[in-house]
mmCIF file of C-alpha atoms and ligand atoms in Angstrom:
data_model
loop_
_atom_site.group_PDB
_atom_site.id
_atom_site.type_symbol
_atom_site.label_atom_id
_atom_site.label_comp_id
_atom_site.label_asym_id
_atom_site.label_seq_id
_atom_site.Cartn_x
_atom_site.Cartn_y
_atom_site.Cartn_z
ATOM 1 C CA UNK B 1 -7.574 -13.340 -17.680
ATOM 2 C CA UNK B 2 -8.051 -14.513 -14.140
ATOM 3 C CA UNK B 3 -6.260 -17.055 -12.051
ATOM 4 C CA UNK B 4 -5.518 -17.956 -8.482
ATOM 5 C CA UNK B 5 -1.829 -18.126 -7.934
ATOM 6 C CA UNK B 6 0.252 -19.749 -5.260
ATOM 7 C CA UNK B 7 3.970 -19.941 -4.908
ATOM 8 C CA UNK B 8 6.691 -21.257 -2.742
ATOM 9 C CA UNK B 9 6.706 -19.646 0.671
ATOM 10 C CA UNK B 10 3.081 -18.905 1.224
ATOM 11 C CA UNK B 11 0.125 -20.893 2.422
ATOM 12 C CA UNK B 12 -3.301 -19.813 3.571
ATOM 13 C CA UNK B 13 -2.609 -16.703 5.611
ATOM 14 C CA UNK B 14 -2.453 -14.690 2.391
ATOM 15 C CA UNK B 15 -4.235 -15.442 -0.881
ATOM 16 C CA UNK B 16 -3.408 -14.046 -4.285
ATOM 17 C CA UNK B 17 -5.608 -13.849 -7.333
ATOM 18 C CA UNK B 18 -4.560 -12.172 -10.572
ATOM 19 C CA UNK B 19 -7.237 -10.686 -12.764
ATOM 20 C CA UNK B 20 -6.729 -8.441 -15.804
ATOM 21 C CA UNK B 21 -3.240 -7.398 -14.760
ATOM 22 C CA UNK B 22 -4.265 -6.713 -11.151
ATOM 23 C CA UNK B 23 -2.977 -8.864 -8.294
ATOM 24 C CA UNK B 24 -5.487 -9.017 -5.454
ATOM 25 C CA UNK B 25 -3.505 -9.793 -2.314
ATOM 26 C CA UNK B 26 -5.804 -10.734 0.533
ATOM 27 C CA UNK B 27 -4.860 -11.051 4.191
ATOM 28 C CA UNK B 28 -6.725 -14.214 5.038
ATOM 29 C CA UNK B 29 -7.328 -14.762 8.743
ATOM 30 C CA UNK B 30 -10.931 -13.588 8.854
ATOM 31 C CA UNK B 31 -11.610 -15.372 12.156
ATOM 32 C CA UNK B 32 -8.882 -13.236 13.736
ATOM 33 C CA UNK B 33 -9.936 -10.122 11.805
ATOM 34 C CA UNK B 34 -6.768 -10.535 9.703
ATOM 35 C CA UNK B 35 -4.570 -9.589 12.657
ATOM 36 C CA UNK B 36 -0.985 -9.697 11.443
ATOM 37 C CA UNK B 37 0.840 -12.667 12.900
ATOM 38 C CA UNK B 38 4.240 -14.097 11.931
ATOM 39 C CA UNK B 39 2.589 -16.257 9.245
ATOM 40 C CA UNK B 40 1.162 -13.196 7.463
ATOM 41 C CA UNK B 41 4.545 -11.469 7.703
ATOM 42 C CA UNK B 42 6.346 -14.468 6.172
ATOM 43 C CA UNK B 43 3.737 -15.053 3.508
ATOM 44 C CA UNK B 44 3.453 -11.409 2.499
ATOM 45 C CA UNK B 45 7.226 -11.297 2.076
ATOM 46 C CA UNK B 46 7.047 -14.325 -0.228
ATOM 47 C CA UNK B 47 4.067 -12.885 -2.114
ATOM 48 C CA UNK B 48 5.798 -9.543 -2.687
ATOM 49 C CA UNK B 49 8.904 -11.355 -3.942
ATOM 50 C CA UNK B 50 6.842 -13.482 -6.320
ATOM 51 C CA UNK B 51 4.691 -10.652 -7.675
ATOM 52 C CA UNK B 52 7.695 -8.458 -8.325
ATOM 53 C CA UNK B 53 8.854 -11.024 -10.870
ATOM 54 C CA UNK B 54 5.415 -11.859 -12.291
ATOM 55 C CA UNK B 55 4.599 -9.871 -15.420
ATOM 56 C CA UNK B 56 0.900 -10.787 -15.079
ATOM 57 C CA UNK B 57 0.758 -8.659 -11.921
ATOM 58 C CA UNK B 58 1.000 -5.035 -13.032
ATOM 59 C CA UNK B 59 -0.814 -3.375 -10.121
ATOM 60 C CA UNK B 60 -1.153 -4.717 -6.559
ATOM 61 C CA UNK B 61 -4.332 -4.306 -4.503
ATOM 62 C CA UNK B 62 -4.121 -5.241 -0.827
ATOM 63 C CA UNK B 63 -7.332 -6.100 0.992
ATOM 64 C CA UNK B 64 -8.693 -8.356 3.739
ATOM 65 C CA UNK B 65 -10.923 -11.418 3.899
ATOM 66 C CA UNK B 66 -14.269 -11.227 5.702
ATOM 67 C CA UNK B 67 -15.294 -8.090 7.539
ATOM 68 C CA UNK B 68 -11.804 -6.790 8.290
ATOM 69 C CA UNK B 69 -9.021 -5.134 6.356
ATOM 70 C CA UNK B 70 -6.786 -5.899 9.321
ATOM 71 C CA UNK B 71 -7.116 -5.513 13.082
ATOM 72 C CA UNK B 72 -3.432 -4.562 13.184
ATOM 73 C CA UNK B 73 -0.600 -6.537 14.706
ATOM 74 C CA UNK B 74 -1.675 -9.759 16.407
ATOM 75 C CA UNK B 75 -1.430 -8.994 20.106
ATOM 76 C CA UNK B 76 -0.988 -12.648 21.003
ATOM 77 C CA UNK B 77 1.085 -14.150 18.221
ATOM 78 C CA UNK B 78 3.081 -11.095 17.102
ATOM 79 C CA UNK B 79 3.663 -9.374 20.449
ATOM 80 C CA UNK B 80 3.152 -11.691 23.419
ATOM 81 C CA UNK B 81 4.335 -15.016 22.062
ATOM 82 C CA UNK B 82 7.482 -13.551 20.494
ATOM 83 C CA UNK B 83 8.625 -12.099 23.824
ATOM 84 C CA UNK B 84 10.163 -15.482 24.594
ATOM 85 C CA UNK B 85 11.924 -15.729 21.219
ATOM 86 C CA UNK B 86 15.686 -15.157 21.036
ATOM 87 C CA UNK B 87 16.077 -11.375 20.616
ATOM 88 C CA UNK B 88 17.676 -11.644 17.179
ATOM 89 C CA UNK B 89 14.749 -13.753 15.906
ATOM 90 C CA UNK B 90 12.233 -11.208 17.209
ATOM 91 C CA UNK B 91 14.208 -8.336 15.694
ATOM 92 C CA UNK B 92 14.251 -10.205 12.394
ATOM 93 C CA UNK B 93 10.470 -10.665 12.450
ATOM 94 C CA UNK B 94 9.891 -6.989 13.253
ATOM 95 C CA UNK B 95 12.275 -5.925 10.469
ATOM 96 C CA UNK B 96 10.550 -8.251 8.021
ATOM 97 C CA UNK B 97 7.221 -6.771 9.039
ATOM 98 C CA UNK B 98 8.423 -3.199 8.474
ATOM 99 C CA UNK B 99 9.826 -4.300 5.130
ATOM 100 C CA UNK B 100 6.557 -5.521 3.638
ATOM 101 C CA UNK B 101 4.105 -3.251 5.445
ATOM 102 C CA UNK B 102 5.522 0.102 4.495
ATOM 103 C CA UNK B 103 9.003 0.143 2.975
ATOM 104 C CA UNK B 104 8.056 -2.316 0.262
ATOM 105 C CA UNK B 105 4.541 -1.035 -0.446
ATOM 106 C CA UNK B 106 5.929 2.503 -0.667
ATOM 107 C CA UNK B 107 8.902 1.728 -2.895
ATOM 108 C CA UNK B 108 7.515 -1.336 -4.644
ATOM 109 C CA UNK B 109 8.303 -1.556 -8.345
ATOM 110 C CA UNK B 110 4.575 -1.735 -9.122
ATOM 111 C CA UNK B 111 1.740 0.562 -7.985
ATOM 112 C CA UNK B 112 0.064 -0.446 -4.722
ATOM 113 C CA UNK B 113 -3.541 0.256 -3.706
ATOM 114 C CA UNK B 114 -5.148 -0.457 -0.336
ATOM 115 C CA UNK B 115 -8.808 -1.498 -0.580
ATOM 116 C CA UNK B 116 -9.999 -1.057 2.999
ATOM 117 C CA UNK B 117 -13.037 -3.290 3.356
ATOM 118 C CA UNK B 118 -13.590 -3.215 7.133
ATOM 119 C CA UNK B 119 -11.758 -3.005 10.464
ATOM 120 C CA UNK B 120 -8.439 -1.154 10.122
ATOM 121 C CA UNK B 121 -6.473 -0.675 13.333
ATOM 122 C CA UNK B 122 -2.981 0.154 14.562
ATOM 123 C CA UNK B 123 -0.324 -1.576 12.483
ATOM 124 C CA UNK B 124 -2.738 -1.799 9.548
ATOM 125 C CA UNK B 125 -2.245 1.964 9.119
ATOM 126 C CA UNK B 126 1.319 1.197 8.046
ATOM 127 C CA UNK B 127 -0.001 -0.829 5.111
ATOM 128 C CA UNK B 128 -2.727 1.680 4.342
ATOM 129 C CA UNK B 129 -0.331 4.622 4.276
ATOM 130 C CA UNK B 130 2.504 2.667 2.667
ATOM 131 C CA UNK B 131 0.272 1.955 -0.329
ATOM 132 C CA UNK B 132 0.373 4.579 -3.066
ATOM 133 C CA UNK B 133 -3.413 5.026 -3.095
ATOM 134 C CA UNK B 134 -6.316 3.885 -0.961
ATOM 135 C CA UNK B 135 -10.047 3.313 -1.374
ATOM 136 C CA UNK B 136 -12.269 2.528 1.602
ATOM 137 C CA UNK B 137 -15.763 1.239 1.946
ATOM 138 C CA UNK B 138 -18.037 3.793 3.605
ATOM 139 C CA UNK B 139 -18.632 1.460 6.532
ATOM 140 C CA UNK B 140 -14.981 0.559 7.173
ATOM 141 C CA UNK B 141 -13.869 1.330 10.730
ATOM 142 C CA UNK B 142 -10.487 2.927 11.386
ATOM 143 C CA UNK B 143 -8.783 3.421 14.726
ATOM 144 C CA UNK B 144 -5.430 4.165 16.313
ATOM 145 C CA UNK B 145 -6.372 1.919 19.189
ATOM 146 C CA UNK B 146 -2.934 1.656 20.796
ATOM 147 C CA UNK B 147 -3.821 4.132 23.544
ATOM 148 C CA UNK B 148 -6.743 1.873 24.466
ATOM 149 C CA UNK B 149 -4.450 -0.957 25.410
ATOM 150 C CA UNK B 150 -1.579 1.012 26.794
ATOM 151 C CA UNK B 151 1.102 1.522 24.164
ATOM 152 C CA UNK B 152 2.053 4.307 21.777
ATOM 153 C CA UNK B 153 1.426 3.815 18.037
ATOM 154 C CA UNK B 154 4.884 2.466 17.390
ATOM 155 C CA UNK B 155 6.437 0.526 14.583
ATOM 156 C CA UNK B 156 6.216 3.379 12.113
ATOM 157 C CA UNK B 157 2.524 4.167 12.719
ATOM 158 C CA UNK B 158 2.975 7.617 14.276
ATOM 159 C CA UNK B 159 5.383 8.668 11.537
ATOM 160 C CA UNK B 160 2.992 7.361 8.870
ATOM 161 C CA UNK B 161 -0.038 9.230 10.153
ATOM 162 C CA UNK B 162 2.005 12.411 10.584
ATOM 163 C CA UNK B 163 2.774 12.266 6.841
ATOM 164 C CA UNK B 164 -0.822 12.035 5.632
ATOM 165 C CA UNK B 165 -3.166 13.312 8.356
ATOM 166 C CA UNK B 166 -3.407 16.861 9.597
ATOM 167 C CA UNK B 167 -1.857 17.474 12.998
ATOM 168 C CA UNK B 168 -5.269 18.003 14.593
ATOM 169 C CA UNK B 169 -6.730 14.797 13.170
ATOM 170 C CA UNK B 170 -3.626 12.715 13.881
ATOM 171 C CA UNK B 171 -3.291 13.926 17.455
ATOM 172 C CA UNK B 172 -7.027 13.577 18.089
ATOM 173 C CA UNK B 173 -7.195 9.961 17.006
ATOM 174 C CA UNK B 174 -3.828 9.009 18.527
ATOM 175 C CA UNK B 175 -4.832 10.475 21.902
ATOM 176 C CA UNK B 176 -8.504 9.455 22.061
ATOM 177 C CA UNK B 177 -8.346 6.075 20.314
ATOM 178 C CA UNK B 178 -11.787 6.877 18.882
ATOM 179 C CA UNK B 179 -12.838 5.224 15.650
ATOM 180 C CA UNK B 180 -13.892 6.851 12.376
ATOM 181 C CA UNK B 181 -15.501 5.474 9.237
ATOM 182 C CA UNK B 182 -14.560 5.363 5.563
ATOM 183 C CA UNK B 183 -16.384 8.572 4.706
ATOM 184 C CA UNK B 184 -14.516 10.431 7.450
ATOM 185 C CA UNK B 185 -11.249 8.865 6.285
ATOM 186 C CA UNK B 186 -11.933 10.266 2.806
ATOM 187 C CA UNK B 187 -12.776 13.707 4.212
ATOM 188 C CA UNK B 188 -9.455 13.643 6.099
ATOM 189 C CA UNK B 189 -7.666 12.514 2.904
ATOM 190 C CA UNK B 190 -6.380 9.440 4.689
ATOM 191 C CA UNK B 191 -7.892 7.555 1.740
ATOM 192 C CA UNK B 192 -8.500 8.872 -1.756
ATOM 193 C CA UNK B 193 -12.130 7.887 -1.840
ATOM 194 C CA UNK B 194 -14.815 6.068 0.075
ATOM 195 C CA UNK B 195 -17.600 4.136 -1.638
ATOM 196 C CA UNK B 196 -20.484 1.866 -0.581
ATOM 197 C CA UNK B 197 -19.155 -1.561 0.413
ATOM 198 C CA UNK B 198 -20.598 -3.326 -2.617
ATOM 199 C CA UNK B 199 -18.695 -0.980 -4.940
ATOM 200 C CA UNK B 200 -15.284 -1.268 -3.310
ATOM 201 C CA UNK B 201 -13.917 -3.969 -5.571
ATOM 202 C CA UNK B 202 -15.145 -2.293 -8.747
ATOM 203 C CA UNK B 203 -13.763 1.057 -7.658
ATOM 204 C CA UNK B 204 -10.359 -0.376 -6.782
ATOM 205 C CA UNK B 205 -10.327 -2.279 -10.093
ATOM 206 C CA UNK B 206 -11.130 0.893 -12.013
ATOM 207 C CA UNK B 207 -8.295 2.754 -10.323
ATOM 208 C CA UNK B 208 -5.923 -0.145 -10.931
ATOM 209 C CA UNK B 209 -6.814 -0.160 -14.633
ATOM 210 C CA UNK B 210 -6.172 3.584 -14.839
ATOM 211 C CA UNK B 211 -2.683 3.019 -13.448
ATOM 212 C CA UNK B 212 -2.159 0.023 -15.683
ATOM 213 C CA UNK B 213 -2.605 2.192 -18.751
ATOM 214 C CA UNK B 214 0.336 4.406 -17.732
ATOM 215 C CA UNK B 215 4.008 3.858 -18.395
ATOM 216 C CA UNK B 216 5.132 1.522 -15.557
ATOM 217 C CA UNK B 217 8.715 2.809 -15.603
ATOM 218 C CA UNK B 218 7.535 6.361 -15.094
ATOM 219 C CA UNK B 219 5.005 5.355 -12.415
ATOM 220 C CA UNK B 220 7.840 3.691 -10.500
ATOM 221 C CA UNK B 221 9.970 6.810 -10.708
ATOM 222 C CA UNK B 222 7.019 9.073 -9.754
ATOM 223 C CA UNK B 223 6.365 7.264 -6.477
ATOM 224 C CA UNK B 224 10.024 7.001 -5.501
ATOM 225 C CA UNK B 225 10.618 10.654 -6.305
ATOM 226 C CA UNK B 226 7.549 11.785 -4.359
ATOM 227 C CA UNK B 227 8.658 10.058 -1.170
ATOM 228 C CA UNK B 228 12.247 11.263 -1.422
ATOM 229 C CA UNK B 229 11.579 14.916 -2.230
ATOM 230 C CA UNK B 230 9.221 15.230 0.718
ATOM 231 C CA UNK B 231 12.302 14.892 2.903
ATOM 232 C CA UNK B 232 14.513 17.279 0.886
ATOM 233 C CA UNK B 233 14.973 21.027 0.516
ATOM 234 C CA UNK B 234 14.033 22.886 -2.687
ATOM 235 C CA UNK B 235 17.491 23.037 -4.250
ATOM 236 C CA UNK B 236 18.214 19.355 -3.597
ATOM 237 C CA UNK B 237 14.742 18.473 -4.894
ATOM 238 C CA UNK B 238 15.320 20.313 -8.160
ATOM 239 C CA UNK B 239 18.658 18.645 -8.740
ATOM 240 C CA UNK B 240 17.357 15.200 -7.734
ATOM 241 C CA UNK B 241 14.194 15.461 -9.852
ATOM 242 C CA UNK B 242 16.076 16.570 -12.964
ATOM 243 C CA UNK B 243 18.511 13.692 -12.494
ATOM 244 C CA UNK B 244 15.687 11.253 -11.768
ATOM 245 C CA UNK B 245 13.854 12.398 -14.867
ATOM 246 C CA UNK B 246 16.953 11.830 -17.017
ATOM 247 C CA UNK B 247 17.496 8.430 -15.411
ATOM 248 C CA UNK B 248 13.881 7.420 -16.030
ATOM 249 C CA UNK B 249 13.970 8.432 -19.692
ATOM 250 C CA UNK B 250 17.378 6.825 -20.154
ATOM 251 C CA UNK B 251 16.327 3.536 -18.573
ATOM 252 C CA UNK B 252 12.903 3.371 -20.226
ATOM 253 C CA UNK B 253 13.400 0.740 -22.902
ATOM 254 C CA UNK B 254 9.877 1.421 -24.234
ATOM 255 C CA UNK B 255 10.987 4.992 -25.100
ATOM 256 C CA UNK B 256 7.685 6.161 -23.657
ATOM 257 C CA UNK B 257 8.352 9.900 -23.628
ATOM 258 C CA UNK B 258 9.335 9.837 -27.283
ATOM 259 C CA UNK B 259 6.206 7.850 -28.179
ATOM 260 C CA UNK B 260 3.967 10.081 -26.097
ATOM 261 C CA UNK B 261 5.357 13.222 -27.702
ATOM 262 C CA UNK B 262 5.137 11.826 -31.207
ATOM 263 C CA UNK B 263 1.579 10.525 -30.805
ATOM 264 C CA UNK B 264 0.559 14.048 -29.779
ATOM 265 C CA UNK B 265 2.646 16.330 -31.971
ATOM 266 C CA UNK B 266 3.117 14.277 -35.137
ATOM 267 C CA UNK B 267 0.247 11.797 -35.205
ATOM 268 C CA UNK B 268 -2.279 13.944 -33.335
ATOM 269 C CA UNK B 269 -3.715 10.747 -31.822
ATOM 270 C CA UNK B 270 -4.451 11.919 -28.295
ATOM 271 C CA UNK B 271 -4.254 14.858 -25.911
ATOM 272 C CA UNK B 272 -1.842 14.408 -22.969
ATOM 273 C CA UNK B 273 -3.933 16.800 -20.911
ATOM 274 C CA UNK B 274 -6.871 14.431 -21.147
ATOM 275 C CA UNK B 275 -5.406 10.931 -21.006
ATOM 276 C CA UNK B 276 -2.414 8.652 -21.511
ATOM 277 C CA UNK B 277 -0.651 7.911 -24.802
ATOM 278 C CA UNK B 278 -1.026 4.408 -26.206
ATOM 279 C CA UNK B 279 1.960 2.648 -24.663
ATOM 280 C CA UNK B 280 1.252 -0.534 -26.599
ATOM 281 C CA UNK B 281 1.323 1.110 -30.037
ATOM 282 C CA UNK B 282 4.354 0.194 -32.134
HETATM 283 N N1 COA V 301 -4.615 -9.393 17.869
HETATM 284 C C1 COA V 301 -4.935 -10.645 18.223
HETATM 285 N N2 COA V 301 -6.160 -11.185 18.095
HETATM 286 C C2 COA V 301 -7.110 -10.399 17.548
HETATM 287 C C3 COA V 301 -6.871 -9.090 17.149
HETATM 288 C C4 COA V 301 -5.544 -8.582 17.311
HETATM 289 N N3 COA V 301 -5.164 -7.341 16.926
HETATM 290 N N4 COA V 301 -7.997 -8.551 16.676
HETATM 291 C C5 COA V 301 -8.939 -9.520 16.751
HETATM 292 N N5 COA V 301 -8.377 -10.636 17.281
HETATM 293 C C6 COA V 301 -9.048 -11.931 17.553
HETATM 294 C C7 COA V 301 -9.837 -11.921 18.841
HETATM 295 O O1 COA V 301 -9.002 -12.188 19.953
HETATM 296 C C8 COA V 301 -10.830 -13.029 18.570
HETATM 297 O O2 COA V 301 -10.183 -14.261 18.750
HETATM 298 P P1 COA V 301 -10.995 -15.533 19.372
HETATM 299 O O3 COA V 301 -12.116 -15.806 18.385
HETATM 300 O O4 COA V 301 -9.979 -16.613 19.411
HETATM 301 O O5 COA V 301 -11.509 -15.092 20.699
HETATM 302 C C9 COA V 301 -11.127 -12.859 17.075
HETATM 303 O O6 COA V 301 -10.004 -12.183 16.531
HETATM 304 C C10 COA V 301 -12.361 -12.056 16.780
HETATM 305 O O7 COA V 301 -12.274 -10.846 17.478
HETATM 306 P P2 COA V 301 -13.521 -10.151 18.185
HETATM 307 O O8 COA V 301 -13.000 -9.089 19.086
HETATM 308 O O9 COA V 301 -14.403 -11.173 18.779
HETATM 309 O O10 COA V 301 -14.235 -9.550 16.873
HETATM 310 P P3 COA V 301 -15.237 -8.297 16.756
HETATM 311 O O11 COA V 301 -15.701 -8.319 15.343
HETATM 312 O O12 COA V 301 -16.232 -8.288 17.838
HETATM 313 O O13 COA V 301 -14.308 -6.989 16.961
HETATM 314 C C11 COA V 301 -12.323 -5.681 16.567
HETATM 315 C C12 COA V 301 -13.354 -6.659 15.981
HETATM 316 C C13 COA V 301 -11.281 -5.475 15.453
HETATM 317 C C14 COA V 301 -12.995 -4.340 16.922
HETATM 318 C C15 COA V 301 -11.670 -6.276 17.853
HETATM 319 O O14 COA V 301 -11.260 -7.608 17.569
HETATM 320 C C16 COA V 301 -10.466 -5.505 18.324
HETATM 321 O O15 COA V 301 -10.610 -4.504 18.994
HETATM 322 N N6 COA V 301 -9.235 -5.961 17.979
HETATM 323 C C17 COA V 301 -8.016 -5.314 18.376
HETATM 324 C C18 COA V 301 -7.729 -4.115 17.492
HETATM 325 C C19 COA V 301 -6.477 -3.398 17.909
HETATM 326 O O16 COA V 301 -6.417 -2.761 18.925
HETATM 327 N N7 COA V 301 -5.429 -3.478 17.066
HETATM 328 C C20 COA V 301 -4.222 -2.765 17.259
HETATM 329 C C21 COA V 301 -3.079 -3.679 17.291
HETATM 330 S S1 COA V 301 -1.576 -2.737 17.236
#
């Protein structure tokens, strides 16, 4: 099944197309290299709200139109032009931006994948790192360019890169502003994988379908738990994870763990070590 979808609250700055359970969310200002302006912030917020409630969208893939993933925050429309806004309006925009770019992608109820198709600078790292998984095209170009125009990687960029890049890589690219390509991003584990440009969509689709076959309630708990325990000590982590596990099983109306166990032990239908149980079986 495939359809374009549009909803209240978004226009042309973001497009959404749902195909086989995967929502392709595309930042759509190719002429401006998908630089994130207030329109993208507003529309992404509306898109995330809509997709959360749309059962046809089981996995979200974020990508960019044209030759850019995103050139980061729009220097003109997001930074310069908002300087004259009333402070509370500017604060609201910045908070809304943080909400969709990293807090929401990270803790979204559905899995999120970044498909980095081209230029990826500055603020775009927040989206990239906020997403659960990321695939890049070999020829994508990444850069923490803030130093090149005289600011620090703010928003939450520095925190984000410190969570996924090694100290040497993070400091090198923060301080030099040099670019690197998709293959290097994969070597640094900033993305899971890098593939030739013409395979990016297929590769992201394949990954999305893998996630789609898993229990969505458990996937949701896995990502939340991962982010929280990274900030906790061992004892707190143990207690939290045991409680989270009980909560997940308790709240899972599909009784997935029971099914999974039974399909293995009683029915001998699959091997959990080698793949997922059939969540759609009765
Ligand atoms: N903010 C505002 N406008 C941007 C932008 C950004 N982050 N990135 C690109 N644009 C605009 C350009 O101003 C230009 O607009 P114009 O056609 O009205 O003149 C248009 O997008 C195309 O950009 P251009 O530089 O001509 O494209 P390019 O393909 O030669 O280079 C980049 C692409 C991404 C390397 C280059 O645009 C760039 O360096 N952008 C800034 C990246 C950055 O530092 N981002 C960090 C922000 S925190």
